[in-house]
Coordinates of C-alpha atoms in Angstrom, one line a residue:
M98 CA 80.0 74.6 130.4
Q99 CA 78.8 71.2 129.2
M100 CA 80.0 69.6 132.5
M101 CA 78.0 72.1 134.6
C102 CA 74.9 71.4 132.5
E103 CA 75.5 67.7 133.0
F104 CA 75.9 68.2 136.7
A105 CA 72.6 70.1 136.8
R106 CA 70.9 67.2 134.9
L107 CA 72.3 64.6 137.2
V108 CA 71.4 66.5 140.4
M109 CA 67.8 66.7 139.2
L110 CA 67.8 63.0 138.3
A111 CA 69.1 62.1 141.7
R112 CA 67.3 64.5 143.9
G113 CA 64.3 65.7 141.9
A114 CA 62.8 69.1 142.9
D115 CA 64.9 69.0 146.1
G116 CA 68.0 69.5 144.0
L117 CA 66.7 72.6 142.2
D118 CA 68.9 75.1 144.0
T119 CA 72.0 73.0 143.5
A120 CA 71.2 72.5 139.8
L121 CA 70.6 76.2 139.3
D122 CA 73.9 76.9 141.0
H123 CA 75.7 74.6 138.5
L124 CA 74.0 76.5 135.6
A125 CA 74.9 79.9 137.1
Q126 CA 78.5 78.6 137.0
A127 CA 78.1 77.7 133.4
D128 CA 76.9 81.2 132.7
A129 CA 80.0 82.6 134.4
V130 CA 82.2 80.4 132.3
R131 CA 80.5 81.6 129.2
A132 CA 80.8 85.2 130.2
A133 CA 84.6 84.7 130.8
V134 CA 85.4 83.3 127.3
P135 CA 87.0 86.0 125.2
D136 CA 85.3 87.0 122.0
G137 CA 86.6 85.1 119.0
T138 CA 87.9 82.1 121.0
E139 CA 88.5 79.3 118.5
G140 CA 86.1 76.4 118.9
F141 CA 83.7 78.4 121.1
V142 CA 80.3 79.0 119.5
P143 CA 78.5 81.5 121.7
W144 CA 75.0 81.0 120.3
C145 CA 75.3 77.2 120.8
E146 CA 76.7 77.4 124.3
T147 CA 74.2 80.1 125.4
G148 CA 71.3 78.0 124.0
A149 CA 72.5 74.9 125.7
V150 CA 72.6 76.5 129.1
H151 CA 69.1 78.1 128.7
Y152 CA 67.8 74.7 127.4
R153 CA 69.2 72.9 130.4
R154 CA 67.8 75.5 132.8
A155 CA 64.4 75.1 131.2
R156 CA 64.5 71.4 131.7
V157 CA 65.6 71.7 135.3
L158 CA 62.8 74.2 136.0
A159 CA 60.2 72.1 134.2
E160 CA 61.3 69.0 136.3
A161 CA 60.7 71.1 139.4
E162 CA 57.3 72.2 138.0
A163 CA 58.3 75.8 137.8
F164 CA 56.6 76.0 134.4
P165 CA 56.4 79.8 133.8
A166 CA 60.1 80.2 134.5
A167 CA 60.9 77.1 132.4
L168 CA 59.0 78.6 129.4
V169 CA 61.0 81.8 129.7
E170 CA 64.3 79.9 129.6
V171 CA 63.3 77.6 126.7
E172 CA 62.2 80.6 124.7
S173 CA 65.7 82.1 125.4
A174 CA 67.2 78.9 124.2
I175 CA 65.2 79.1 121.0
A176 CA 66.3 82.7 120.4
A177 CA 69.9 81.7 120.9
Y178 CA 69.7 78.8 118.5
E179 CA 68.1 81.1 115.9
Q180 CA 71.4 83.0 115.9
G181 CA 73.1 79.9 114.6
G182 CA 71.2 80.0 111.3
E183 CA 71.0 76.6 109.6
H184 CA 73.4 75.1 112.2
G185 CA 71.0 75.9 114.9
E186 CA 67.9 74.3 113.4
V187 CA 68.3 70.9 115.1
P188 CA 68.7 72.2 118.7
R189 CA 66.0 74.8 117.9
A190 CA 63.5 72.1 116.9
E191 CA 64.2 70.3 120.2
A192 CA 63.8 73.5 122.2
A193 CA 60.5 74.1 120.5
R194 CA 59.4 70.6 121.4
I195 CA 60.2 71.3 125.1
A196 CA 58.5 74.7 125.0
A197 CA 55.4 73.0 123.7
L198 CA 55.5 70.4 126.4
V199 CA 55.8 73.1 129.0
E200 CA 53.0 75.1 127.5
G201 CA 50.6 72.2 127.0
N202 CA 51.4 69.7 129.8
G203 CA 52.7 72.2 132.4
L204 CA 50.6 75.3 131.8
G205 CA 47.5 73.7 130.2
R206 CA 47.8 76.1 127.3
F207 CA 47.2 73.6 124.5
K208 CA 46.2 76.2 121.9
E209 CA 49.5 78.0 122.2
A210 CA 51.4 74.7 122.2
I211 CA 49.6 73.5 119.1
A212 CA 50.4 76.7 117.3
R213 CA 54.1 76.5 118.4
L214 CA 54.4 72.9 117.2
A215 CA 52.8 73.7 113.8
T216 CA 55.3 76.5 113.2
A217 CA 58.2 74.4 114.4
A218 CA 57.3 71.4 112.3
E219 CA 57.0 73.6 109.2
R220 CA 60.4 75.2 109.9
A221 CA 61.9 71.7 110.4
R222 CA 60.5 70.6 107.1
K223 CA 62.0 73.7 105.4
A224 CA 65.4 72.8 107.0
D225 CA 65.1 69.2 105.7
L226 CA 64.7 67.8 109.2
A227 CA 62.0 65.2 108.4
E228 CA 62.4 63.3 111.6
A229 CA 62.1 66.4 113.7
A230 CA 59.1 67.5 111.8
Q231 CA 57.4 64.1 112.3
I232 CA 58.1 64.3 116.1
L233 CA 56.7 67.8 116.3
D234 CA 53.6 66.9 114.2
A235 CA 52.9 63.8 116.4
L236 CA 53.1 66.0 119.5
R237 CA 50.8 68.5 117.9
Q238 CA 48.3 65.9 117.1
D239 CA 48.4 64.5 120.6
D240 CA 47.8 68.0 122.0
Q241 CA 44.9 68.5 119.6
R242 CA 43.3 65.3 120.8
R243 CA 43.8 66.3 124.4
Q244 CA 42.4 69.8 123.8
Q245 CA 39.2 68.3 122.2
G246 CA 38.8 65.7 125.0

């Protein structure tokens, strides 16, 4: 699954939006692999793997400027990471950062992005992720300045 996500990333890096279909095909293959893994397989963490594929699909779609679809995927990644409890907080914070970038920069919905970032930063602080909270707060402040200007 990680290999298919990496292939998707590399296709977009090399071909940009022209590689979207190929990248999405790689991610569909990752979904198929995930679905084929039997429940209880040692070393397989379903919430993490599911979140990673949604996260990568969101990034691919955002790079192709398919922002509404990217937002749906990154919100699915956030939901998957939430299933991991405290173990999912780091990737959840990163997914929230990407969601806010899609909302603000991609969709021009700075108010929503600012609210998302404030909530995510507070959650990161509660999870003792000071660096993540700082990154989220800095992005929130940037969005606030952009919204005012």
